[in-house]
PDB file of C-alpha atoms in Angstrom:
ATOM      1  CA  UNK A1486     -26.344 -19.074 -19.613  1.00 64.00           C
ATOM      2  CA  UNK A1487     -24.478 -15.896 -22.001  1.00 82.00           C
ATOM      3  CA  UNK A1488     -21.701 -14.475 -20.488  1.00 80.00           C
ATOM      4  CA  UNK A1489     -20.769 -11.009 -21.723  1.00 86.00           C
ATOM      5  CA  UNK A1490     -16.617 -10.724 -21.417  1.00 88.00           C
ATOM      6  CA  UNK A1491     -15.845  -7.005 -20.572  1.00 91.00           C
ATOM      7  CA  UNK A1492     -13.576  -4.850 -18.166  1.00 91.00           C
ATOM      8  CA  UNK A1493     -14.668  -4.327 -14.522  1.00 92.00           C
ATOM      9  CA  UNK A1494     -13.723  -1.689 -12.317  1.00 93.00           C
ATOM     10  CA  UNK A1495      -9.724  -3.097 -14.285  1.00 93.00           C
ATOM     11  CA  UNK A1496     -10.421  -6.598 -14.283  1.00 93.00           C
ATOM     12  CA  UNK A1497     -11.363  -8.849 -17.175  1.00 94.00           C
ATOM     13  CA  UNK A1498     -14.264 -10.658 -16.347  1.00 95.00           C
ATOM     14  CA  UNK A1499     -16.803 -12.753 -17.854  1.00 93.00           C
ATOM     15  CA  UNK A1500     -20.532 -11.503 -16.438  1.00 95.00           C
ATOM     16  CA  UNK A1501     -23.323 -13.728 -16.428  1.00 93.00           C
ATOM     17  CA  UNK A1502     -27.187 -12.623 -15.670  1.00 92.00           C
ATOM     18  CA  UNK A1503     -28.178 -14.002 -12.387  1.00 90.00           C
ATOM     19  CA  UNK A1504     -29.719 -13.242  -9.543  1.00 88.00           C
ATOM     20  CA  UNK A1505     -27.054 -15.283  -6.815  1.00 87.00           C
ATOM     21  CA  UNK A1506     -24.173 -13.286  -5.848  1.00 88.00           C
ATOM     22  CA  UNK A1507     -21.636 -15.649  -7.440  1.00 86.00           C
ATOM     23  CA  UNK A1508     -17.769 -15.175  -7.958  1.00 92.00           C
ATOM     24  CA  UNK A1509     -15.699 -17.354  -8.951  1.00 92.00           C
ATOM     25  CA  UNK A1510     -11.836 -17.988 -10.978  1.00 93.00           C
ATOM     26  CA  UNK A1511     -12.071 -20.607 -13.726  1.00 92.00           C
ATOM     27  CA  UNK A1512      -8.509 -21.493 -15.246  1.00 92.00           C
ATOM     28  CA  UNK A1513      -7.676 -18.784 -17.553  1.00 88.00           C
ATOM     29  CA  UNK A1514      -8.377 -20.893 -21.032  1.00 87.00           C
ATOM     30  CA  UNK A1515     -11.825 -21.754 -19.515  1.00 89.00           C
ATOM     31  CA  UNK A1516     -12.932 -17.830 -18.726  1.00 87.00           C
ATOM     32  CA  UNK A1517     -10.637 -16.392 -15.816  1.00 92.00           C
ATOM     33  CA  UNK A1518     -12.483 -14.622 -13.526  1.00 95.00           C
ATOM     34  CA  UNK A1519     -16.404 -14.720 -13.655  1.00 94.00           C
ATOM     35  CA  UNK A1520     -19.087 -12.931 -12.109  1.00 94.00           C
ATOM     36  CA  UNK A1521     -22.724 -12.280 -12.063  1.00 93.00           C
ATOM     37  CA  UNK A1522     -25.063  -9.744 -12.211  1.00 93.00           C
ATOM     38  CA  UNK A1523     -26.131  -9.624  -8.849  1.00 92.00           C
ATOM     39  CA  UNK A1524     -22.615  -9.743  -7.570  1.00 93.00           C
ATOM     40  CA  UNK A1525     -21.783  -6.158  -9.058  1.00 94.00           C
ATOM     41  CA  UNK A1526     -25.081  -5.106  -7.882  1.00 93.00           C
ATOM     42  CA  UNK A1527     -24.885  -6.248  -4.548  1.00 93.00           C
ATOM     43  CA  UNK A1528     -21.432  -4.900  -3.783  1.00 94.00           C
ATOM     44  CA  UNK A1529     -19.386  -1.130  -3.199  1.00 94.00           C
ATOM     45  CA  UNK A1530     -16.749  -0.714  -5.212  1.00 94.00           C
ATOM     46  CA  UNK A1531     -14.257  -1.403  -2.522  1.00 96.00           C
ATOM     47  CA  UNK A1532     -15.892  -4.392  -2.012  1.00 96.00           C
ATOM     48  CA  UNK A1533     -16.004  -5.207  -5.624  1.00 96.00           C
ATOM     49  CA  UNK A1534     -12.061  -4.226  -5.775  1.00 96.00           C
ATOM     50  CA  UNK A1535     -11.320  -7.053  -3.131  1.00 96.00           C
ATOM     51  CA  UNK A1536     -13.803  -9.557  -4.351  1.00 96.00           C
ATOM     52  CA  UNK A1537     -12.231  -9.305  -7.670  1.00 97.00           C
ATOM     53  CA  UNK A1538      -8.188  -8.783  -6.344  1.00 97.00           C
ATOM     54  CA  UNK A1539      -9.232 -11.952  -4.448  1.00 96.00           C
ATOM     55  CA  UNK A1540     -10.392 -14.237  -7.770  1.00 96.00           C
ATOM     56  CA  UNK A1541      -6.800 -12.891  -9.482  1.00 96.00           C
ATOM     57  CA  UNK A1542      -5.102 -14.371  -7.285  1.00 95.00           C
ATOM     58  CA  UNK A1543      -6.529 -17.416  -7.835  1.00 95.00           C
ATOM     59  CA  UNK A1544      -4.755 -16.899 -11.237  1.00 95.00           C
ATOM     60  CA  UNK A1545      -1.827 -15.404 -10.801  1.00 94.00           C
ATOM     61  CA  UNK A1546      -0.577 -17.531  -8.325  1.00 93.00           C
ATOM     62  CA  UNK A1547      -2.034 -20.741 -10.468  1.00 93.00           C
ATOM     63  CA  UNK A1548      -4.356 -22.298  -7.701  1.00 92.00           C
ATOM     64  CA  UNK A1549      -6.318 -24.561 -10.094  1.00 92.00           C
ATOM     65  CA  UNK A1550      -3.226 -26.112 -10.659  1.00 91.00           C
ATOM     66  CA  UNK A1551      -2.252 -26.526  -7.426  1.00 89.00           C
ATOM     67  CA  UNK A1552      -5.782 -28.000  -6.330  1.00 88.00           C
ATOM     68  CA  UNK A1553      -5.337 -30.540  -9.451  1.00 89.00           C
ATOM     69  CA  UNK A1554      -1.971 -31.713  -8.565  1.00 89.00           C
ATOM     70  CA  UNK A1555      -3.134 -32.162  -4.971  1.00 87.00           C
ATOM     71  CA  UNK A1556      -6.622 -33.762  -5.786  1.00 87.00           C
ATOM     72  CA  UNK A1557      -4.181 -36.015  -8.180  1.00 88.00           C
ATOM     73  CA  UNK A1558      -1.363 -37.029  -5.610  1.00 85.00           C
ATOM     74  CA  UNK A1559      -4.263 -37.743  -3.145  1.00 85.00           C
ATOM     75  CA  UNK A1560      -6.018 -39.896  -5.653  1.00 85.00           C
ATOM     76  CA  UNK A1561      -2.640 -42.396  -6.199  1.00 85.00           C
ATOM     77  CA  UNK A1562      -1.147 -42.221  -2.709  1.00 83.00           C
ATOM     78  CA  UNK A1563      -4.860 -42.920  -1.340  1.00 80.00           C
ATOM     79  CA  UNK A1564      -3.683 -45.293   1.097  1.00 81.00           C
ATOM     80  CA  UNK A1565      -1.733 -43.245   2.782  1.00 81.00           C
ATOM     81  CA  UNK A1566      -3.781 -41.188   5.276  1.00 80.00           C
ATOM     82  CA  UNK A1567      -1.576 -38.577   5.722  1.00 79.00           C
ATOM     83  CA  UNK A1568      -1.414 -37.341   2.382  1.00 79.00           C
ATOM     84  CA  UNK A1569      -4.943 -37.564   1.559  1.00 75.00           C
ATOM     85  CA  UNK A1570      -5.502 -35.013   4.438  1.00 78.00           C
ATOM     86  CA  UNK A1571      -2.817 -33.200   4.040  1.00 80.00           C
ATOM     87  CA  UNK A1572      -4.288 -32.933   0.488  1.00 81.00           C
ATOM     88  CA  UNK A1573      -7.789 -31.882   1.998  1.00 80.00           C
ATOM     89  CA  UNK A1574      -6.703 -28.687   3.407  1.00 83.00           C
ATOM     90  CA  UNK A1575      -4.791 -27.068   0.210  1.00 86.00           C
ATOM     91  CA  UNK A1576      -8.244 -25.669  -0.678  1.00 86.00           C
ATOM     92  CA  UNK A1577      -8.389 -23.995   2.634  1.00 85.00           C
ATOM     93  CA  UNK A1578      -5.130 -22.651   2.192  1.00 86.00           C
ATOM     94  CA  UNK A1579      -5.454 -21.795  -1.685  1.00 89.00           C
ATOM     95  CA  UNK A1580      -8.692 -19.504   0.090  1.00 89.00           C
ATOM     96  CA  UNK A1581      -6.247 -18.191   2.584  1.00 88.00           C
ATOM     97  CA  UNK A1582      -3.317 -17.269   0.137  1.00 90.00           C
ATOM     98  CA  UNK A1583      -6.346 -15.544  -2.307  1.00 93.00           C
ATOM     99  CA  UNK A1584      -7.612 -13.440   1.202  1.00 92.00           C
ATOM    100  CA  UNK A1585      -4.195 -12.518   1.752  1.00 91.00           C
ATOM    101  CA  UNK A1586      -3.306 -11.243  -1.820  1.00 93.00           C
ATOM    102  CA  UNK A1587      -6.699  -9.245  -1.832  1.00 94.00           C
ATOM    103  CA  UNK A1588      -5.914  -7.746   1.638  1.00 92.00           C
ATOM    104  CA  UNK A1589      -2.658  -6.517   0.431  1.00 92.00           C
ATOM    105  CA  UNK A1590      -4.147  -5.040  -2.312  1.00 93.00           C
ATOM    106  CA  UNK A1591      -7.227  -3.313  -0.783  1.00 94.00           C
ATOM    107  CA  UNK A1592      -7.280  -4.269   3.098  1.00 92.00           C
ATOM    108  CA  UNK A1593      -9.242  -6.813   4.669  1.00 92.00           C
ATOM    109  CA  UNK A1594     -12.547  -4.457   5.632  1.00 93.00           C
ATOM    110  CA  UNK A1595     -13.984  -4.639   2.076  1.00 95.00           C
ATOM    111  CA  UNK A1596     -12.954  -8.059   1.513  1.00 94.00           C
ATOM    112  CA  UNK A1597     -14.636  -8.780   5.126  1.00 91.00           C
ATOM    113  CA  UNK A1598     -17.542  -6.923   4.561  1.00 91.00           C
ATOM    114  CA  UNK A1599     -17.940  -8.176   0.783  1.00 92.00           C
ATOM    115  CA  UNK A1600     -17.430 -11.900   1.737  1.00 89.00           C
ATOM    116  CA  UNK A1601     -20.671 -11.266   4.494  1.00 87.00           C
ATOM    117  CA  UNK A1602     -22.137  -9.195   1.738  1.00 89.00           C
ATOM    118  CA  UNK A1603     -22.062 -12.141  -0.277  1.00 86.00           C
ATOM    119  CA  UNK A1604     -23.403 -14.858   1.721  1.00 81.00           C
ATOM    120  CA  UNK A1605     -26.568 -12.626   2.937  1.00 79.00           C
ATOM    121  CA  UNK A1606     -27.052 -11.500  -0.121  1.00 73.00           C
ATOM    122  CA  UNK A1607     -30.681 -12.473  -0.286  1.00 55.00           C
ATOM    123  CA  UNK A1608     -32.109 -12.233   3.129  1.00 50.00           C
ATOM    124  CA  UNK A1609     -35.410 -14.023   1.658  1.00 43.00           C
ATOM    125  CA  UNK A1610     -33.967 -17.460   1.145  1.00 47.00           C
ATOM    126  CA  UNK A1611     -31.787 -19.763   3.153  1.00 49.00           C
ATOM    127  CA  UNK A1612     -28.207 -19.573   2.810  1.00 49.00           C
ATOM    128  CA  UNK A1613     -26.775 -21.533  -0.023  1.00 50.00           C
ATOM    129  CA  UNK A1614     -24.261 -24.427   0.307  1.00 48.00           C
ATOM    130  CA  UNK A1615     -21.829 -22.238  -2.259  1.00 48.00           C
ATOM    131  CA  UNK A1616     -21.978 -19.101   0.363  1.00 47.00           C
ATOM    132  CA  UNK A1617     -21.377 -21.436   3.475  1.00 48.00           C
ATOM    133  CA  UNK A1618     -18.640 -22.468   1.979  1.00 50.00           C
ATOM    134  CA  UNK A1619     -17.520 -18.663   1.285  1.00 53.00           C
ATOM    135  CA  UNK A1620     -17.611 -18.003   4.385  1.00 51.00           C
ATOM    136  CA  UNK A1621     -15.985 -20.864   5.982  1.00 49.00           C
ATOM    137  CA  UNK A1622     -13.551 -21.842   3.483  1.00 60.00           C
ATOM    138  CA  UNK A1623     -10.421 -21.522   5.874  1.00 56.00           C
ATOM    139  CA  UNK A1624     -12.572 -22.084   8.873  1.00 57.00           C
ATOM    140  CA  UNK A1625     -15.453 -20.507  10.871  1.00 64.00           C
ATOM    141  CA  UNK A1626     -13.542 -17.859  11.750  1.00 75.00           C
ATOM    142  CA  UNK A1627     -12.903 -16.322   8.391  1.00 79.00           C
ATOM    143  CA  UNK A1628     -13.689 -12.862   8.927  1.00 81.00           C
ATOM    144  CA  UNK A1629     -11.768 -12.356  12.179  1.00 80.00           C
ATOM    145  CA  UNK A1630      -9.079 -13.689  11.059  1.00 78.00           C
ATOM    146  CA  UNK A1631      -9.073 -11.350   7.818  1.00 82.00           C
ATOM    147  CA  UNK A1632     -10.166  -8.817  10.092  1.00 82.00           C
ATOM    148  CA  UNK A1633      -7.463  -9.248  12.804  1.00 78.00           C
ATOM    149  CA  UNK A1634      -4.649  -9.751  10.700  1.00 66.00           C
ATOM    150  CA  UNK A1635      -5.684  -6.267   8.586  1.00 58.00           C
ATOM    151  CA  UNK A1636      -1.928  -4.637   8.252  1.00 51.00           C
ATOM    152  CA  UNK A1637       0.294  -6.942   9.879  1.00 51.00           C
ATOM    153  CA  UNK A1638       4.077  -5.964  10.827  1.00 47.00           C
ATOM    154  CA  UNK A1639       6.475  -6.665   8.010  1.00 49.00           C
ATOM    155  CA  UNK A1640       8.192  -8.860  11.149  1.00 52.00           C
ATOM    156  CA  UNK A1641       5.173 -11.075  11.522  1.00 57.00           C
ATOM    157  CA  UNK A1642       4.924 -11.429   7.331  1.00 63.00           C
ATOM    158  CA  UNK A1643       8.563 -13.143   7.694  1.00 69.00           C
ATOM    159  CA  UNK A1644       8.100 -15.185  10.435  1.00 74.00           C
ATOM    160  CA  UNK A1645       4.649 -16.410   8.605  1.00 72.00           C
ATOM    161  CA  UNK A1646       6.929 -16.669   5.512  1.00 75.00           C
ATOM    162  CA  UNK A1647       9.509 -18.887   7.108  1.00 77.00           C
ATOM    163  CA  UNK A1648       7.112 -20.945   9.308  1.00 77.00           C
ATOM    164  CA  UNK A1649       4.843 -21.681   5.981  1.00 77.00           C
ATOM    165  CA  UNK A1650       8.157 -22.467   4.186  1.00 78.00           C
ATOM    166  CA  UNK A1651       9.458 -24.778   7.111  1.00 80.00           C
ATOM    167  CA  UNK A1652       6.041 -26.356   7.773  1.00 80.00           C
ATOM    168  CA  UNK A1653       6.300 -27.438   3.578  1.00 78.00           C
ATOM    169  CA  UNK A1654       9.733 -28.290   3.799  1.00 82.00           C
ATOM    170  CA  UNK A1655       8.526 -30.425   6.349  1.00 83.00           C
ATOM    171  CA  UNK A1656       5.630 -31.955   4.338  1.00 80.00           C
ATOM    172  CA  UNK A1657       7.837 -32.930   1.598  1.00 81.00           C
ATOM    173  CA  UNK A1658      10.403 -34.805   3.795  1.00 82.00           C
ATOM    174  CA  UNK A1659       7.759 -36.587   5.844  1.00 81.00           C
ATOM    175  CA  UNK A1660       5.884 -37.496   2.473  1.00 80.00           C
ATOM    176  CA  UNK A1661       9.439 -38.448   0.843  1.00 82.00           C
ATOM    177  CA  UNK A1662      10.068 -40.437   3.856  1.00 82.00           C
ATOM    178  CA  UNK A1663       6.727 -42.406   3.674  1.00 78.00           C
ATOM    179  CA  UNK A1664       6.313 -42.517  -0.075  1.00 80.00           C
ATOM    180  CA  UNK A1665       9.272 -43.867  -1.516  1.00 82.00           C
ATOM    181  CA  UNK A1666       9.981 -47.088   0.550  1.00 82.00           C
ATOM    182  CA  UNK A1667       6.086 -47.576  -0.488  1.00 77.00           C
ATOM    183  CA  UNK A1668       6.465 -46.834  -4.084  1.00 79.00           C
ATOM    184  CA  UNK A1669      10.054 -49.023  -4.108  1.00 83.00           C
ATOM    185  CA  UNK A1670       8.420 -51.773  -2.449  1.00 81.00           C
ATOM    186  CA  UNK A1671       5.155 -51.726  -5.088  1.00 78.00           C
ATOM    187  CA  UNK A1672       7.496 -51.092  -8.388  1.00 81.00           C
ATOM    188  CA  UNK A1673       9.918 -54.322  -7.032  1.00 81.00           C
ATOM    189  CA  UNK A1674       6.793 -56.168  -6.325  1.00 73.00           C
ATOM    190  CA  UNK A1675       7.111 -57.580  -1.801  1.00 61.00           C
ATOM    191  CA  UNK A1676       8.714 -60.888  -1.382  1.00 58.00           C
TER     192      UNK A1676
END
């Protein structure tokens, strides 16, 4: 498929013809943010503005290579359970740092509404697999979430703040605690 690069509504982004409303952030080097044809036909600008605010943050705050190092760390420490699902849910919370950059930026009723937008896009077929997973990314409950937590108190951003920070802080001593007597014990070779 040709991709055209080109400025929308601010944004760089690489447009490609199709007729599935499909967004998406590639690593920078690969394309950055990419959309298609239906996807700037299907949405309002407000929409559009989230849609897209949402897919730079996946950039700016340098999710693919979070996801990598995760996907990585779960592929070596394997035999652990905890960290391979601790590693499953850094997509889901990847989605949820991306919805809550966007909402800053434009509010969570177009990113809502373009999100919905998106997976009913074509009312003819069934949903896809790729707007399932749009929808319930960080859980079923997506949009009332996004829509419930539309212009939180700058209180409840710090105590979010300092319970995410705690919660990691808390991850990395747990995984420190299990990981190195493991990794000792396989670099010494068990007697």
């Amino acid at each position: 498929m040709r991709s055209n690069a080109t400025t929308v509504r601010g944004y760089r982004v690489l447009v490609f013809p199709d007729g599935r409303a499909s967004p998406f952030a590639l690593p920078r080097r690969q394309g950055g943010i990419v959309v298609s044809t239906a996807t700037l036909a299907a949405l309002s600008g407000d929409e559009l503005d989230a849609v897209l605010a949402h897919e730079r943050a996946h950039l700016t705050q340098h999710h693919h290579v979070i996801a990598a190092i995760s996907h990585e760390l779960a592929h070596v420490f394997k035999p652990i359970p905890f960290i391979s699902r601790s590693a499953s849910t850094v997509p889901l919370y990847l989605e949820i740092a991306a919805d809550n950059a966007a909402r800053q930026i434009t509010g969570a009723r177009p990113l809502a509404s373009a999100l919905l937008k998106l997976i009913h896009h074509d009312a003819n077929s069934a949903p896809s697999a790729a707007g399932d997973l749009a929808l319930h990314a960080v859980g079923p409950n997506r949009i009332r979430t996004l829509l419930d937590s539309d212009e939180p108190a700058q209180g409840h951003r710090r105590t979010t703040i300092v319970a995410a920070s705690l919660q990691n802080m808390t991850l990395v001593a747990l995984t420190t605690a299990v990981a190195l007597p493991w990794l000792i014990a396989m670099t010494s070779g068990c007697s």
